[in-house]
Coordinates of C-alpha atoms in Angstrom, one line a residue:
X1 CA -0.2 -0.4 0.3
X2 CA 1.4 3.8 -0.7
X3 CA 2.3 6.2 2.0
X4 CA -0.5 8.7 2.1
X5 CA 1.5 12.1 1.5
X6 CA 0.9 15.0 3.9
X7 CA -1.0 16.8 2.1
X8 CA -3.0 14.9 0.6
X9 CA -4.3 13.2 4.4
X10 CA -4.5 17.3 5.4
X11 CA -7.2 17.6 2.5
X12 CA -9.0 14.4 3.3
X13 CA -8.9 16.0 7.2
X14 CA -10.4 19.1 5.4
X15 CA -12.3 17.5 3.5
X16 CA -14.3 15.4 6.3
X17 CA -15.1 18.1 8.5
X18 CA -16.6 20.8 6.3
X19 CA -19.0 17.7 5.2
X20 CA -19.4 16.8 9.0
X21 CA -20.8 20.9 9.0
X22 CA -22.6 19.9 6.2
X23 CA -24.2 17.3 7.9
X24 CA -24.9 18.9 10.8
X25 CA -26.6 21.7 9.5
X26 CA -28.9 19.3 7.3
X27 CA -31.2 17.8 9.9
X28 CA -31.8 21.8 11.0
X29 CA -32.9 22.4 6.6
X30 CA -34.2 19.3 7.0
X31 CA -37.2 20.1 9.8
X32 CA -37.5 23.4 8.0
X33 CA -38.1 22.2 4.5
X34 CA -40.2 19.6 6.4
X35 CA -42.5 21.5 8.5
X36 CA -43.8 24.2 5.3
X37 CA -43.8 20.8 2.3
X38 CA -48.0 19.9 2.5
X39 CA -48.2 15.9 3.3
X40 CA -51.0 14.0 1.2
X41 CA -54.1 14.7 2.6
X42 CA -55.4 11.0 1.4
X43 CA -53.8 8.6 3.3
X44 CA -55.6 4.9 2.6
X45 CA -54.2 3.9 -1.1
X46 CA -57.5 3.1 -3.1
X47 CA -57.1 -0.6 -4.9
X48 CA -55.4 -0.6 -8.2
X49 CA -58.4 -2.5 -9.8
X50 CA -60.8 1.0 -9.2
X51 CA -58.8 3.1 -11.5
X52 CA -61.1 2.7 -14.0
X53 CA -64.1 1.1 -12.4
X54 CA -67.9 1.9 -12.9
X55 CA -70.0 1.2 -10.4
X56 CA -73.3 -0.4 -10.7
X57 CA -76.1 -0.9 -7.8
X58 CA -78.0 -4.3 -7.7
X59 CA -81.0 -4.3 -6.2
X60 CA -81.5 -8.1 -5.6
X61 CA -85.1 -7.9 -4.7
X62 CA -85.9 -6.1 -8.1
X63 CA -82.7 -7.1 -10.3
X64 CA -84.9 -10.4 -11.2
X65 CA -88.1 -12.2 -11.1
X66 CA -87.1 -14.4 -8.4
X67 CA -85.1 -11.7 -6.5
X68 CA -82.2 -14.3 -5.3
X69 CA -78.3 -14.4 -5.5
X70 CA -78.5 -17.6 -7.9
X71 CA -80.8 -16.0 -10.6
X72 CA -77.9 -12.6 -10.2
X73 CA -75.4 -15.1 -10.7
X74 CA -76.8 -15.6 -13.8
X75 CA -77.0 -12.0 -14.5
X76 CA -73.2 -11.2 -14.3
X77 CA -72.1 -12.3 -17.3
X78 CA -74.2 -9.4 -18.8
X79 CA -73.2 -6.9 -16.7
X80 CA -69.3 -7.8 -16.8
X81 CA -70.2 -7.0 -21.1
X82 CA -72.5 -3.5 -20.1
X83 CA -69.0 -2.7 -17.7
X84 CA -70.0 -3.1 -14.4
X85 CA -66.7 -3.5 -12.4
X86 CA -67.5 -2.4 -9.0
X87 CA -71.4 -4.5 -7.8
X88 CA -73.0 -3.2 -5.0
X89 CA -75.3 -5.3 -3.1
X90 CA -78.1 -3.3 -1.1
X91 CA -78.2 -4.4 2.3
X92 CA -77.8 -8.4 2.9
X93 CA -78.9 -9.0 5.9
X94 CA -82.0 -10.0 7.4
X95 CA -84.7 -7.7 8.3
X96 CA -86.2 -6.2 11.1
X97 CA -89.8 -7.5 12.2
X98 CA -90.6 -4.5 14.3
X99 CA -91.9 -1.5 13.4
X100 CA -91.9 -2.4 10.1
X101 CA -92.5 -0.3 6.7
X102 CA -94.4 -2.5 3.8
X103 CA -94.7 -5.7 4.1
X104 CA -91.6 -7.1 3.3
X105 CA -89.6 -4.0 5.1
X106 CA -86.3 -1.8 4.5
X107 CA -83.5 -3.6 4.0
X108 CA -81.9 -0.8 5.3
X109 CA -83.2 -2.4 9.3
X110 CA -80.8 -4.8 9.7
X111 CA -81.7 -7.2 12.1
X112 CA -79.0 -8.7 12.8
X113 CA -75.5 -8.3 11.0
X114 CA -74.0 -11.3 10.8
X115 CA -77.5 -13.0 9.2
X116 CA -78.0 -13.4 5.8
X117 CA -82.0 -12.1 4.6
X118 CA -83.1 -15.8 3.7
X119 CA -85.7 -13.6 1.0
X120 CA -82.3 -13.4 -1.5
X121 CA -81.0 -17.0 -0.6
X122 CA -77.8 -18.4 1.7
X123 CA -74.6 -17.9 3.3
X124 CA -74.0 -20.0 0.9
X125 CA -75.4 -18.4 -2.2
X126 CA -73.9 -15.1 -1.7
X127 CA -70.8 -17.1 -1.2
X128 CA -70.8 -18.4 -5.3
X129 CA -72.2 -15.3 -6.3
X130 CA -69.0 -13.1 -4.3
X131 CA -67.1 -15.8 -6.7
X132 CA -68.3 -16.2 -10.0
X133 CA -68.0 -12.6 -10.6
X134 CA -64.1 -12.9 -8.9
X135 CA -64.4 -15.0 -11.8
X136 CA -65.1 -12.7 -14.6
X137 CA -62.7 -10.2 -13.0
X138 CA -65.6 -7.8 -10.8
X139 CA -64.9 -6.5 -7.3
X140 CA -68.5 -7.1 -4.9
X141 CA -69.0 -4.9 -1.8
X142 CA -72.2 -4.7 0.6
X143 CA -73.9 -2.1 2.2
X144 CA -73.4 -1.6 5.5
X145 CA -75.5 -0.4 7.5
X146 CA -73.8 0.6 11.2
X147 CA -76.4 4.2 11.9
X148 CA -78.5 2.7 13.2
X149 CA -80.3 -1.0 13.4
X150 CA -84.1 -2.5 13.4
X151 CA -85.9 -2.3 17.1
X152 CA -85.6 -5.8 17.6
X153 CA -81.9 -6.3 16.7
X154 CA -80.2 -9.3 18.6
X155 CA -78.8 -6.6 20.4
X156 CA -81.8 -4.6 21.5
X157 CA -82.1 -7.4 23.8
X158 CA -78.8 -8.3 24.8
X159 CA -77.2 -5.1 24.4
X160 CA -79.7 -2.3 25.1
X161 CA -76.7 -0.1 26.6
X162 CA -75.5 0.3 23.5
X163 CA -78.3 2.4 21.6
X164 CA -78.5 6.3 21.9
X165 CA -82.0 7.0 24.3
X166 CA -84.1 10.2 23.6
X167 CA -84.0 12.7 26.8
X168 CA -87.3 10.0 28.2
X169 CA -84.6 7.2 28.5
X170 CA -86.3 5.6 25.1
X171 CA -84.8 4.2 21.9
X172 CA -85.3 6.6 19.4
X173 CA -84.6 7.0 15.2
X174 CA -82.6 8.8 13.7
X175 CA -83.1 12.4 15.5
X176 CA -85.3 14.9 12.7
X177 CA -86.6 11.8 9.4
X178 CA -89.3 10.0 9.7
X179 CA -87.4 7.1 10.1
X180 CA -89.9 4.6 12.5
X181 CA -88.7 1.3 11.8
X182 CA -84.8 2.0 12.8
X183 CA -83.3 3.4 16.7
X184 CA -79.9 4.8 16.2
X185 CA -76.7 2.8 17.9
X186 CA -74.8 5.0 20.2
X187 CA -71.0 5.4 19.1
X188 CA -69.5 7.1 22.1
X189 CA -69.8 3.7 23.4
X190 CA -66.3 1.6 22.7
X191 CA -68.0 -1.6 22.6
X192 CA -70.4 -0.9 19.2
X193 CA -66.8 -0.1 17.7
X194 CA -65.2 -3.2 18.3
X195 CA -68.8 -4.9 17.5
X196 CA -69.0 -3.2 14.4
X197 CA -65.8 -3.7 13.5
X198 CA -65.7 -6.9 13.8
X199 CA -68.9 -7.6 12.1
X200 CA -67.6 -5.9 9.0
X201 CA -64.1 -8.2 9.0
X202 CA -66.2 -11.3 9.2
X203 CA -67.8 -10.7 5.6
X204 CA -64.5 -10.2 3.7
X205 CA -63.1 -12.9 5.8
X206 CA -66.0 -15.1 5.8
X207 CA -67.1 -14.3 2.0
X208 CA -64.2 -12.5 0.7
X209 CA -66.3 -9.4 -0.4
X210 CA -64.5 -6.7 -1.5
X211 CA -65.7 -3.3 0.5
X212 CA -68.5 -1.6 1.6
X213 CA -70.7 1.0 0.4
X214 CA -71.7 3.1 3.7
X215 CA -74.8 3.9 4.8
X216 CA -75.3 7.2 6.0
X217 CA -71.4 7.4 7.3
X218 CA -71.8 11.1 8.0
X219 CA -74.1 9.8 11.3
X220 CA -71.3 7.6 12.7
X221 CA -67.3 9.5 13.9
X222 CA -65.1 9.6 11.4
X223 CA -62.4 8.3 13.9
X224 CA -64.5 4.6 13.4
X225 CA -64.5 4.8 9.6
X226 CA -60.6 6.1 9.6
X227 CA -60.2 2.4 13.1
X228 CA -62.6 0.0 10.3
X229 CA -60.3 0.7 7.1
X230 CA -56.8 0.1 8.5
X231 CA -58.6 -3.4 10.3
X232 CA -60.2 -4.1 6.9
X233 CA -57.0 -3.2 4.5
X234 CA -55.5 -5.3 7.5
X235 CA -57.9 -9.0 6.0
X236 CA -57.1 -7.6 2.7
X237 CA -57.2 -4.4 0.4
X238 CA -60.4 -3.4 -0.2
X239 CA -62.7 -0.2 -1.6
X240 CA -64.7 1.7 0.6
X241 CA -68.1 3.9 -0.5
X242 CA -69.6 6.1 1.6
X243 CA -72.6 8.1 1.3
X244 CA -72.1 11.4 2.6
X245 CA -71.0 14.2 0.6
X246 CA -67.1 15.4 3.2
X247 CA -63.1 16.1 2.4
X248 CA -62.9 14.2 5.9
X249 CA -63.9 10.6 5.1
X250 CA -60.9 10.5 1.8
X251 CA -58.0 11.0 4.1
X252 CA -57.9 7.7 6.1
X253 CA -61.4 5.5 6.2
X254 CA -63.3 6.8 2.0
X255 CA -61.9 6.1 -1.5
X256 CA -65.1 7.7 -2.6
X257 CA -67.7 10.1 -1.5
X258 CA -71.3 10.9 -2.7
X259 CA -71.3 13.9 -5.1
X260 CA -74.9 15.2 -4.2
X261 CA -74.2 18.4 -5.6
X262 CA -73.1 17.6 -8.7
X263 CA -76.4 15.2 -9.4
X264 CA -78.7 18.3 -7.6
X265 CA -77.2 20.8 -9.5
X266 CA -77.1 18.5 -13.0
X267 CA -81.1 17.6 -12.7
X268 CA -81.9 21.9 -11.8
X269 CA -80.3 22.2 -15.4
X270 CA -82.2 19.7 -17.1
X271 CA -85.4 21.6 -15.5
X272 CA -85.3 24.6 -16.3
X273 CA -84.0 26.1 -12.7
X274 CA -81.1 26.6 -13.4
X275 CA -77.7 27.6 -15.6
X276 CA -74.2 26.4 -15.9
X277 CA -72.9 28.5 -13.8
X278 CA -74.4 26.2 -11.2
X279 CA -71.6 23.0 -12.9
X280 CA -69.0 25.9 -12.8
X281 CA -70.0 26.1 -8.7
X282 CA -70.0 22.7 -8.0
X283 CA -66.7 21.9 -10.3
X284 CA -64.4 24.3 -8.9
X285 CA -65.3 22.8 -5.1
X286 CA -64.6 19.6 -6.0
X287 CA -61.1 20.7 -8.0
X288 CA -60.5 23.0 -4.6
X289 CA -62.3 21.8 -2.0
X290 CA -61.7 17.9 -2.7
X291 CA -58.2 16.4 -2.7
X292 CA -57.1 15.6 -5.5
X293 CA -56.4 11.7 -5.1
X294 CA -60.1 10.9 -3.7
X295 CA -62.6 9.7 -6.1
X296 CA -66.8 11.2 -6.3
X297 CA -68.8 9.2 -7.4
X298 CA -71.0 10.5 -10.5
X299 CA -75.0 9.8 -11.3
X300 CA -79.1 10.4 -12.9
X301 CA -80.4 7.7 -10.4
X302 CA -79.7 5.3 -7.4
X303 CA -82.3 3.8 -5.0
X304 CA -83.3 6.8 -3.3
X305 CA -83.7 9.3 -6.6
X306 CA -86.0 6.4 -8.1
X307 CA -88.2 5.4 -5.4
X308 CA -88.4 9.1 -4.3
X309 CA -88.0 11.2 -6.3
X310 CA -88.8 9.9 -9.5
X311 CA -87.4 7.9 -12.1
X312 CA -84.3 9.1 -13.8
X313 CA -86.5 10.6 -17.0
X314 CA -88.8 12.7 -14.6
X315 CA -85.6 14.6 -13.3
X316 CA -83.9 14.8 -16.0
X317 CA -86.5 14.7 -19.0
X318 CA -84.7 16.0 -22.5
X319 CA -81.4 16.6 -20.7
X320 CA -81.0 13.0 -19.7
X321 CA -78.4 11.6 -22.2
X322 CA -76.2 14.8 -21.3
X323 CA -76.1 14.0 -18.3
X324 CA -75.1 10.5 -18.6
X325 CA -72.4 11.5 -21.2
X326 CA -71.5 14.1 -18.3
X327 CA -71.1 11.5 -15.0
X328 CA -68.7 9.3 -17.7
X329 CA -67.1 11.9 -19.0
X330 CA -66.3 14.3 -16.7
X331 CA -64.6 13.6 -13.1
X332 CA -66.4 11.3 -11.1
X333 CA -67.0 7.6 -10.7
X334 CA -70.1 6.8 -12.2
X335 CA -73.0 4.8 -11.1
X336 CA -75.8 2.9 -13.0
X337 CA -78.5 1.5 -10.6
X338 CA -80.1 -1.4 -11.5
X339 CA -82.7 -1.3 -14.5
X340 CA -81.3 2.2 -15.9
X341 CA -79.2 -0.3 -18.5
X342 CA -83.1 -0.8 -19.1
X343 CA -84.5 1.9 -19.6
X344 CA -86.6 2.2 -16.5
X345 CA -89.9 3.7 -16.9
X346 CA -91.0 3.0 -13.3
X347 CA -90.2 3.7 -9.5
X348 CA -89.4 0.8 -8.4
X349 CA -90.9 -0.3 -4.5
X350 CA -89.1 -0.1 -2.2
X351 CA -90.8 -2.4 0.8
X352 CA -92.3 -4.9 -2.0
X353 CA -91.3 -7.3 -4.2
X354 CA -91.6 -5.1 -7.4
X355 CA -89.3 -7.2 -10.4
X356 CA -87.6 -4.3 -12.8
X357 CA -88.6 -5.1 -16.5
X358 CA -85.6 -6.0 -19.1
X359 CA -85.5 -5.0 -22.5
X360 CA -83.0 -4.7 -24.2
X361 CA -82.5 -0.9 -24.9
X362 CA -80.1 2.2 -25.9
X363 CA -79.9 3.1 -23.2
X364 CA -78.3 0.4 -22.0
X365 CA -76.5 0.8 -25.1
X366 CA -75.0 4.3 -24.2
X367 CA -73.4 3.2 -21.5
X368 CA -71.7 0.3 -22.7
X369 CA -70.5 2.7 -25.6
X370 CA -69.1 5.3 -22.7
X371 CA -68.0 2.7 -20.1
X372 CA -65.4 1.4 -22.7
X373 CA -64.3 5.0 -24.3
X374 CA -63.4 5.4 -20.0
X375 CA -61.3 1.8 -19.4
X376 CA -59.0 3.0 -22.5
X377 CA -58.9 7.0 -22.0
X378 CA -56.0 7.4 -19.2
X379 CA -57.2 10.4 -19.2
X380 CA -60.9 10.0 -17.7
X381 CA -59.8 7.6 -15.4
X382 CA -60.0 8.7 -11.7
X383 CA -58.4 10.1 -8.6
X384 CA -54.7 10.2 -9.0
X385 CA -54.9 7.5 -12.2
X386 CA -56.4 10.7 -14.2
X387 CA -56.9 14.3 -14.8
X388 CA -58.3 17.2 -14.3
X389 CA -60.7 19.0 -16.0
X390 CA -59.8 22.7 -17.5
X391 CA -62.5 25.0 -18.7
X392 CA -62.4 25.6 -22.2
X393 CA -64.5 29.4 -22.6
X394 CA -67.1 29.3 -25.0
X395 CA -69.0 32.1 -26.4
X396 CA -72.5 30.8 -24.1
X397 CA -70.6 30.1 -21.0
X398 CA -74.1 29.8 -18.9
X399 CA -75.7 27.8 -21.3
X400 CA -72.7 25.0 -22.6
X401 CA -69.8 23.5 -20.7
X402 CA -66.6 22.3 -22.1
X403 CA -63.5 21.3 -20.8
X404 CA -60.8 19.5 -22.1
X405 CA -58.8 16.2 -19.6
X406 CA -55.3 15.5 -21.2
X407 CA -52.6 13.3 -19.7
X408 CA -48.9 12.8 -21.8
X409 CA -51.4 10.0 -23.6
X410 CA -55.1 10.9 -24.0
X411 CA -57.4 13.5 -24.5
X412 CA -61.0 14.4 -24.6
X413 CA -62.5 18.1 -25.5
X414 CA -66.2 17.8 -24.4
X415 CA -69.4 20.2 -25.1
X416 CA -72.4 19.4 -24.1
X417 CA -75.6 21.8 -24.9
X418 CA -77.4 22.0 -22.0
X419 CA -80.2 23.9 -22.7
X420 CA -83.7 23.5 -24.8
X421 CA -82.3 25.7 -28.1
X422 CA -80.7 25.2 -30.5
X423 CA -76.5 26.6 -30.3
X424 CA -74.0 28.2 -32.4
X425 CA -71.0 28.2 -29.8
X426 CA -67.6 29.3 -30.0
X427 CA -64.7 28.7 -28.5
X428 CA -62.2 31.5 -27.6
X429 CA -58.9 29.7 -26.3
X430 CA -56.5 27.1 -27.9
X431 CA -55.9 23.9 -25.7
X432 CA -59.3 22.7 -28.0
X433 CA -56.7 22.1 -30.7
X434 CA -55.5 19.4 -33.3
X435 CA -56.9 16.4 -35.1
X436 CA -59.9 14.5 -33.4
X437 CA -62.6 11.7 -33.6
X438 CA -66.2 12.4 -32.4
X439 CA -66.7 9.2 -30.2
X440 CA -70.6 9.3 -31.1
X441 CA -70.2 9.8 -34.7
X442 CA -67.3 8.6 -34.9
X443 CA -65.9 10.9 -37.8
X444 CA -62.4 12.5 -37.8
X445 CA -61.9 16.8 -37.8
X446 CA -59.4 18.4 -36.8
X447 CA -60.9 21.8 -34.9
X448 CA -59.0 24.6 -35.2
X449 CA -58.5 28.6 -34.1
X450 CA -61.4 30.1 -34.0
X451 CA -63.8 26.8 -34.0
X452 CA -67.6 27.1 -33.7
X453 CA -70.0 24.3 -33.4
X454 CA -74.3 23.6 -33.5
X455 CA -75.6 21.9 -31.1
X456 CA -78.8 20.2 -31.5
X457 CA -81.4 21.4 -27.8
X458 CA -79.1 19.4 -24.6
X459 CA -76.7 18.1 -27.5
X460 CA -73.2 17.6 -27.0
X461 CA -69.7 15.9 -28.6
X462 CA -66.9 14.3 -26.9
X463 CA -63.8 14.5 -29.3
X464 CA -61.2 12.4 -28.6
X465 CA -57.4 11.9 -29.3
X466 CA -54.6 10.3 -28.3
X467 CA -51.4 11.1 -27.6
X468 CA -48.1 8.8 -27.7
X469 CA -44.6 10.2 -25.7
X470 CA -42.0 7.1 -25.9
X471 CA -39.6 7.0 -22.6
X472 CA -37.4 10.1 -22.6
X473 CA -34.0 9.2 -23.3
X474 CA -31.3 10.4 -21.3
X475 CA -28.5 12.6 -23.0
X476 CA -25.5 14.5 -21.9
X477 CA -27.0 17.3 -22.3
X478 CA -31.2 16.7 -21.2
X479 CA -33.8 14.0 -22.7
X480 CA -35.2 14.1 -25.6
X481 CA -38.6 13.0 -27.4
X482 CA -40.3 11.7 -29.7
X483 CA -44.4 12.4 -30.3
X484 CA -47.0 10.2 -32.3
X485 CA -50.5 11.5 -33.2
X486 CA -53.7 10.2 -34.4

């Protein structure tokens, strides 16, 4: 080994001290930097299979003539062909008898959280339904009612202290609502938490379900849901949907919340009670107040809307098609309530048997084509996998909604006439320019500066453009990119 010179030795010592001084300063600098570095608000990890998913609500009682899991299982290939990915089963538990509404009662009045309603079949039938869905590449979530139980739930006799009481000390329904067939649990009691979370885990372990849609989630403490999500994910990664509209639920508990205000705004526009400015408010709120990696569920119907507010036709009139298209190509995970794809024209009864009248219908074909676009076009994916809508200013902004969603691979330029009049609209910026295929007509078109479009009443156009960028090639001077445009 060669002998080190004194000069080299002292230089190395100087460098060592210099490095030590720098490293001693670094922790403090890091602390300052980290103090002002925002953290990701969403701490949970969305299952990757949700990134371009569509959700389908299945009301077992009305879905088939038989109203059973076995009969529903036979329809799974049709739902797969439609493009449904996540199957949300309305509550599958035994229904209470005391103070029951109607003949069969509400599935949201649960008698036993560990039971299966014999009206729908057996536990083995449910397991087979879930397995068949999994075999087709679909996922199943159960509707969970944590806030309240039936009056004759098994817990009433065993643990009356687990329930909320009124000023007289009696069991009580959820305050201010006409939910006389249920009584509220007391989530101030840690025993309720333990029981409920164990019940949630039971269905994941026993039936291999993939998550939950949680009824009136905002009536239950956020801390409970945060705790439940951790314990469920420890069993297997799950997908959680909250029937609520709050950013706080996205942090540690829920992948997706309801976009109620989207539904209500589009409804009011289609009924002539509002204009497109209402949607600007919604999308501004969604982009600014909700976390970037949060999912929102966009829908034109569900069991509540259908049963008490009317069919999709009654709610949206001539604007229905435009509302459906926006629910898929705008930000949000789209929902189909069973029967929509058959053009259902009746309000399904809630407390009685009232099977859907199945038939081929263009609404089903519309959803199928839209879901196919959403799955293929990465700009339309959800959360961190998708893109934010960018407003494209136009000449009639109170009646015409226009926006772009784009990333390095895909781009969509969508235009909607939310009015009952023909509109000739011009566009003021160049973000939309390029070569496209109009998705519904399949016509190739070049959109350039000064574009003007003619739209029929409640008409819409969805222009699709694909941009493929090669992987960057690192060089000594920077990056070289190649691109192909279609």
